[in-house]
Amino acid sequence: MTDSAGFSLAVPELWSRTKAVSGQITYSGSTGMEHLLIGVVANPPYASSYDNFLSIEKKARVNQKDFRRLRLERNTFQGRPGAIWEYTFTDKQTGETLHAIDQGYIAPNGTDYSIYTKGRDRDWPYSRKTFDTALSTWTLH
């Protein structure tokens, strides 16, 4: 899928771009539960994706029931410094455990991109496959 925001990635069949709000673009299927959220922040106010995730995590620990970090690590994504953050939490409405993962990096043009998904923990193999496919096909234009 080629997006007007300047990137392309593969999404599951029958998924489409469902909304774009404040630098966040969502791709999802008909239920909307499983989705990919692409964050696009031009000239970010933080030094790295790792620093950004640390800041967001502080809020998540307060706002997410049963928040549990699985990992937060600096990495390299497409040859650029990045970070990957994975965690679980309990959905306040359903009581189900949700699993989330986020890959961020700052592109050569200075824009911070974040590729994020979350899904029910019981459906995690499907969500993880969708995430891995999105990362392996991610391209900037």
PDB file of C-alpha atoms in Angstrom:
ATOM      1  CA  MET A   1       0.000   0.000   0.000  1.00  0.00           C
ATOM      2  CA  THR A   2       1.459   3.372  -1.003  1.00  0.00           C
ATOM      3  CA  ASP A   3       0.490   6.222   1.302  1.00  0.00           C
ATOM      4  CA  SER A   4       0.276   9.913   0.421  1.00  0.00           C
ATOM      5  CA  ALA A   5       2.362  10.636   3.548  1.00  0.00           C
ATOM      6  CA  GLY A   6       5.435   9.388   1.661  1.00  0.00           C
ATOM      7  CA  PHE A   7       5.797   5.717   2.563  1.00  0.00           C
ATOM      8  CA  SER A   8       4.619   2.296   1.506  1.00  0.00           C
ATOM      9  CA  LEU A   9       4.149  -0.990   3.334  1.00  0.00           C
ATOM     10  CA  ALA A  10       2.258  -4.251   3.002  1.00  0.00           C
ATOM     11  CA  VAL A  11      -0.962  -4.674   4.956  1.00  0.00           C
ATOM     12  CA  PRO A  12      -3.287  -7.699   5.116  1.00  0.00           C
ATOM     13  CA  GLU A  13      -5.691  -8.254   2.259  1.00  0.00           C
ATOM     14  CA  LEU A  14      -8.950  -6.283   2.693  1.00  0.00           C
ATOM     15  CA  TRP A  15      -7.299  -3.750   5.018  1.00  0.00           C
ATOM     16  CA  SER A  16      -7.383  -0.083   4.080  1.00  0.00           C
ATOM     17  CA  ARG A  17      -6.355   3.312   5.330  1.00  0.00           C
ATOM     18  CA  THR A  18      -9.116   4.092   7.799  1.00  0.00           C
ATOM     19  CA  LYS A  19      -8.078   7.423   9.264  1.00  0.00           C
ATOM     20  CA  ALA A  20      -5.355  10.021   9.599  1.00  0.00           C
ATOM     21  CA  VAL A  21      -5.314  12.305  12.634  1.00  0.00           C
ATOM     22  CA  SER A  22      -2.507  14.534  13.955  1.00  0.00           C
ATOM     23  CA  GLY A  23       0.383  12.701  12.312  1.00  0.00           C
ATOM     24  CA  GLN A  24      -1.070   9.238  12.955  1.00  0.00           C
ATOM     25  CA  ILE A  25      -2.267   7.110  10.062  1.00  0.00           C
ATOM     26  CA  THR A  26      -4.280   3.952  10.733  1.00  0.00           C
ATOM     27  CA  TYR A  27      -4.663   0.904   8.526  1.00  0.00           C
ATOM     28  CA  SER A  28      -7.171  -1.716   9.631  1.00  0.00           C
ATOM     29  CA  GLY A  29      -9.640  -4.372   8.600  1.00  0.00           C
ATOM     30  CA  SER A  30     -13.378  -4.382   9.087  1.00  0.00           C
ATOM     31  CA  THR A  31     -13.314  -4.898  12.878  1.00  0.00           C
ATOM     32  CA  GLY A  32     -10.686  -2.229  13.538  1.00  0.00           C
ATOM     33  CA  MET A  33      -9.329  -4.237  16.478  1.00  0.00           C
ATOM     34  CA  GLU A  34      -6.210  -5.388  14.693  1.00  0.00           C
ATOM     35  CA  HIS A  35      -4.546  -2.446  13.035  1.00  0.00           C
ATOM     36  CA  LEU A  36      -1.298  -0.752  12.128  1.00  0.00           C
ATOM     37  CA  LEU A  37      -0.759   2.789  13.332  1.00  0.00           C
ATOM     38  CA  ILE A  38       1.920   4.782  11.562  1.00  0.00           C
ATOM     39  CA  GLY A  39       3.219   7.803  13.436  1.00  0.00           C
ATOM     40  CA  VAL A  40       4.834  10.565  11.393  1.00  0.00           C
ATOM     41  CA  VAL A  41       6.525  13.379  13.352  1.00  0.00           C
ATOM     42  CA  ALA A  42       8.493  15.916  11.324  1.00  0.00           C
ATOM     43  CA  ASN A  43      11.306  17.564  13.310  1.00  0.00           C
ATOM     44  CA  PRO A  44      10.606  15.664  16.548  1.00  0.00           C
ATOM     45  CA  PRO A  45      11.310  17.453  19.860  1.00  0.00           C
ATOM     46  CA  TYR A  46      13.244  14.430  21.195  1.00  0.00           C
ATOM     47  CA  ALA A  47      16.710  13.131  20.354  1.00  0.00           C
ATOM     48  CA  SER A  48      15.778   9.553  19.473  1.00  0.00           C
ATOM     49  CA  SER A  49      12.922   7.080  19.133  1.00  0.00           C
ATOM     50  CA  TYR A  50      14.228   5.414  22.303  1.00  0.00           C
ATOM     51  CA  ASP A  51      13.845   8.688  24.250  1.00  0.00           C
ATOM     52  CA  ASN A  52      10.349   9.125  22.797  1.00  0.00           C
ATOM     53  CA  PHE A  53       9.306   5.616  23.846  1.00  0.00           C
ATOM     54  CA  LEU A  54      10.656   6.185  27.374  1.00  0.00           C
ATOM     55  CA  SER A  55       8.519   9.307  27.644  1.00  0.00           C
ATOM     56  CA  ILE A  56       5.398   7.574  26.300  1.00  0.00           C
ATOM     57  CA  GLU A  57       5.996   4.617  28.598  1.00  0.00           C
ATOM     58  CA  LYS A  58       5.818   6.836  31.688  1.00  0.00           C
ATOM     59  CA  LYS A  59       2.287   7.820  30.668  1.00  0.00           C
ATOM     60  CA  ALA A  60       1.373   4.226  29.757  1.00  0.00           C
ATOM     61  CA  ARG A  61       2.410   2.983  33.215  1.00  0.00           C
ATOM     62  CA  VAL A  62      -0.086   5.421  34.750  1.00  0.00           C
ATOM     63  CA  ASN A  63      -2.916   5.024  32.215  1.00  0.00           C
ATOM     64  CA  GLN A  64      -2.760   1.356  31.210  1.00  0.00           C
ATOM     65  CA  LYS A  65      -4.096  -1.270  33.605  1.00  0.00           C
ATOM     66  CA  ASP A  66      -1.531  -3.993  34.360  1.00  0.00           C
ATOM     67  CA  PHE A  67       1.087  -2.418  32.067  1.00  0.00           C
ATOM     68  CA  ARG A  68       4.099  -4.725  31.652  1.00  0.00           C
ATOM     69  CA  ARG A  69       7.151  -3.927  29.546  1.00  0.00           C
ATOM     70  CA  LEU A  70       8.447  -6.926  27.628  1.00  0.00           C
ATOM     71  CA  ARG A  71      11.317  -4.999  26.053  1.00  0.00           C
ATOM     72  CA  LEU A  72      12.513  -1.530  25.169  1.00  0.00           C
ATOM     73  CA  GLU A  73      15.735  -1.598  23.205  1.00  0.00           C
ATOM     74  CA  ARG A  74      17.753   0.626  20.942  1.00  0.00           C
ATOM     75  CA  ASN A  75      18.153  -0.932  17.514  1.00  0.00           C
ATOM     76  CA  THR A  76      18.913  -0.141  13.906  1.00  0.00           C
ATOM     77  CA  PHE A  77      16.053  -0.027  11.421  1.00  0.00           C
ATOM     78  CA  GLN A  78      16.863   0.323   7.727  1.00  0.00           C
ATOM     79  CA  GLY A  79      20.357   1.473   8.616  1.00  0.00           C
ATOM     80  CA  ARG A  80      19.124   4.220  10.942  1.00  0.00           C
ATOM     81  CA  PRO A  81      19.173   4.480  14.747  1.00  0.00           C
ATOM     82  CA  GLY A  82      15.849   3.340  16.151  1.00  0.00           C
ATOM     83  CA  ALA A  83      14.147   1.563  19.016  1.00  0.00           C
ATOM     84  CA  ILE A  84      11.683  -1.255  19.512  1.00  0.00           C
ATOM     85  CA  TRP A  85       9.192  -1.298  22.392  1.00  0.00           C
ATOM     86  CA  GLU A  86       6.967  -4.241  23.260  1.00  0.00           C
ATOM     87  CA  TYR A  87       4.496  -4.477  26.137  1.00  0.00           C
ATOM     88  CA  THR A  88       1.218  -5.912  27.378  1.00  0.00           C
ATOM     89  CA  PHE A  89      -1.668  -4.374  29.304  1.00  0.00           C
ATOM     90  CA  THR A  90      -5.268  -5.150  30.221  1.00  0.00           C
ATOM     91  CA  ASP A  91      -8.059  -3.637  28.154  1.00  0.00           C
ATOM     92  CA  LYS A  92     -10.192  -1.623  30.586  1.00  0.00           C
ATOM     93  CA  GLN A  93     -13.424  -2.421  28.717  1.00  0.00           C
ATOM     94  CA  THR A  94     -13.057  -6.142  28.001  1.00  0.00           C
ATOM     95  CA  GLY A  95     -10.537  -7.253  30.626  1.00  0.00           C
ATOM     96  CA  GLU A  96      -8.541  -9.012  27.900  1.00  0.00           C
ATOM     97  CA  THR A  97      -4.763  -8.879  27.774  1.00  0.00           C
ATOM     98  CA  LEU A  98      -3.556  -6.809  24.835  1.00  0.00           C
ATOM     99  CA  HIS A  99      -0.086  -7.080  23.330  1.00  0.00           C
ATOM    100  CA  ALA A 100       1.586  -4.149  21.559  1.00  0.00           C
ATOM    101  CA  ILE A 101       4.816  -3.550  19.669  1.00  0.00           C
ATOM    102  CA  ASP A 102       6.270  -0.359  18.199  1.00  0.00           C
ATOM    103  CA  GLN A 103       9.286   0.171  15.931  1.00  0.00           C
ATOM    104  CA  GLY A 104      10.479   3.740  15.693  1.00  0.00           C
ATOM    105  CA  TYR A 105      13.329   5.418  13.855  1.00  0.00           C
ATOM    106  CA  ILE A 106      14.384   8.829  12.609  1.00  0.00           C
ATOM    107  CA  ALA A 107      14.747   8.916   8.833  1.00  0.00           C
ATOM    108  CA  PRO A 108      17.506  10.804   6.996  1.00  0.00           C
ATOM    109  CA  ASN A 109      15.112  13.756   6.483  1.00  0.00           C
ATOM    110  CA  GLY A 110      14.748  14.121  10.289  1.00  0.00           C
ATOM    111  CA  THR A 111      11.196  12.734  10.442  1.00  0.00           C
ATOM    112  CA  ASP A 112      10.443  10.214  13.179  1.00  0.00           C
ATOM    113  CA  TYR A 113       8.430   7.247  11.923  1.00  0.00           C
ATOM    114  CA  SER A 114       6.763   4.752  14.194  1.00  0.00           C
ATOM    115  CA  ILE A 115       5.155   1.501  13.051  1.00  0.00           C
ATOM    116  CA  TYR A 116       2.854   0.186  15.798  1.00  0.00           C
ATOM    117  CA  THR A 117       0.359  -2.597  16.257  1.00  0.00           C
ATOM    118  CA  LYS A 118      -1.610  -4.063  19.099  1.00  0.00           C
ATOM    119  CA  GLY A 119      -3.902  -7.024  19.319  1.00  0.00           C
ATOM    120  CA  ARG A 120      -5.418  -9.478  21.738  1.00  0.00           C
ATOM    121  CA  ASP A 121      -2.697 -11.544  23.355  1.00  0.00           C
ATOM    122  CA  ARG A 122      -4.534 -14.702  22.260  1.00  0.00           C
ATOM    123  CA  ASP A 123      -4.292 -13.480  18.626  1.00  0.00           C
ATOM    124  CA  TRP A 124      -0.682 -12.321  18.945  1.00  0.00           C
ATOM    125  CA  PRO A 125       0.844 -14.665  16.310  1.00  0.00           C
ATOM    126  CA  TYR A 126      -1.404 -13.052  13.657  1.00  0.00           C
ATOM    127  CA  SER A 127      -0.693  -9.508  14.889  1.00  0.00           C
ATOM    128  CA  ARG A 128       3.033 -10.175  15.039  1.00  0.00           C
ATOM    129  CA  LYS A 129       3.048 -11.554  11.485  1.00  0.00           C
ATOM    130  CA  THR A 130       1.244  -8.408  10.285  1.00  0.00           C
ATOM    131  CA  PHE A 131       3.816  -6.241  12.105  1.00  0.00           C
ATOM    132  CA  ASP A 132       6.815  -8.177  10.774  1.00  0.00           C
ATOM    133  CA  THR A 133       5.447  -7.988   7.227  1.00  0.00           C
ATOM    134  CA  ALA A 134       4.893  -4.223   7.554  1.00  0.00           C
ATOM    135  CA  LEU A 135       8.488  -3.738   8.747  1.00  0.00           C
ATOM    136  CA  SER A 136      10.017  -5.933   6.043  1.00  0.00           C
ATOM    137  CA  THR A 137       8.148  -4.059   3.296  1.00  0.00           C
ATOM    138  CA  TRP A 138       8.483  -0.515   4.705  1.00  0.00           C
ATOM    139  CA  THR A 139       9.821   1.980   2.159  1.00  0.00           C
ATOM    140  CA  LEU A 140      10.081   5.767   2.164  1.00  0.00           C
ATOM    141  CA  HIS A 141       9.411   7.719  -1.035  1.00  0.00           C
TER     142      HIS A 141
END
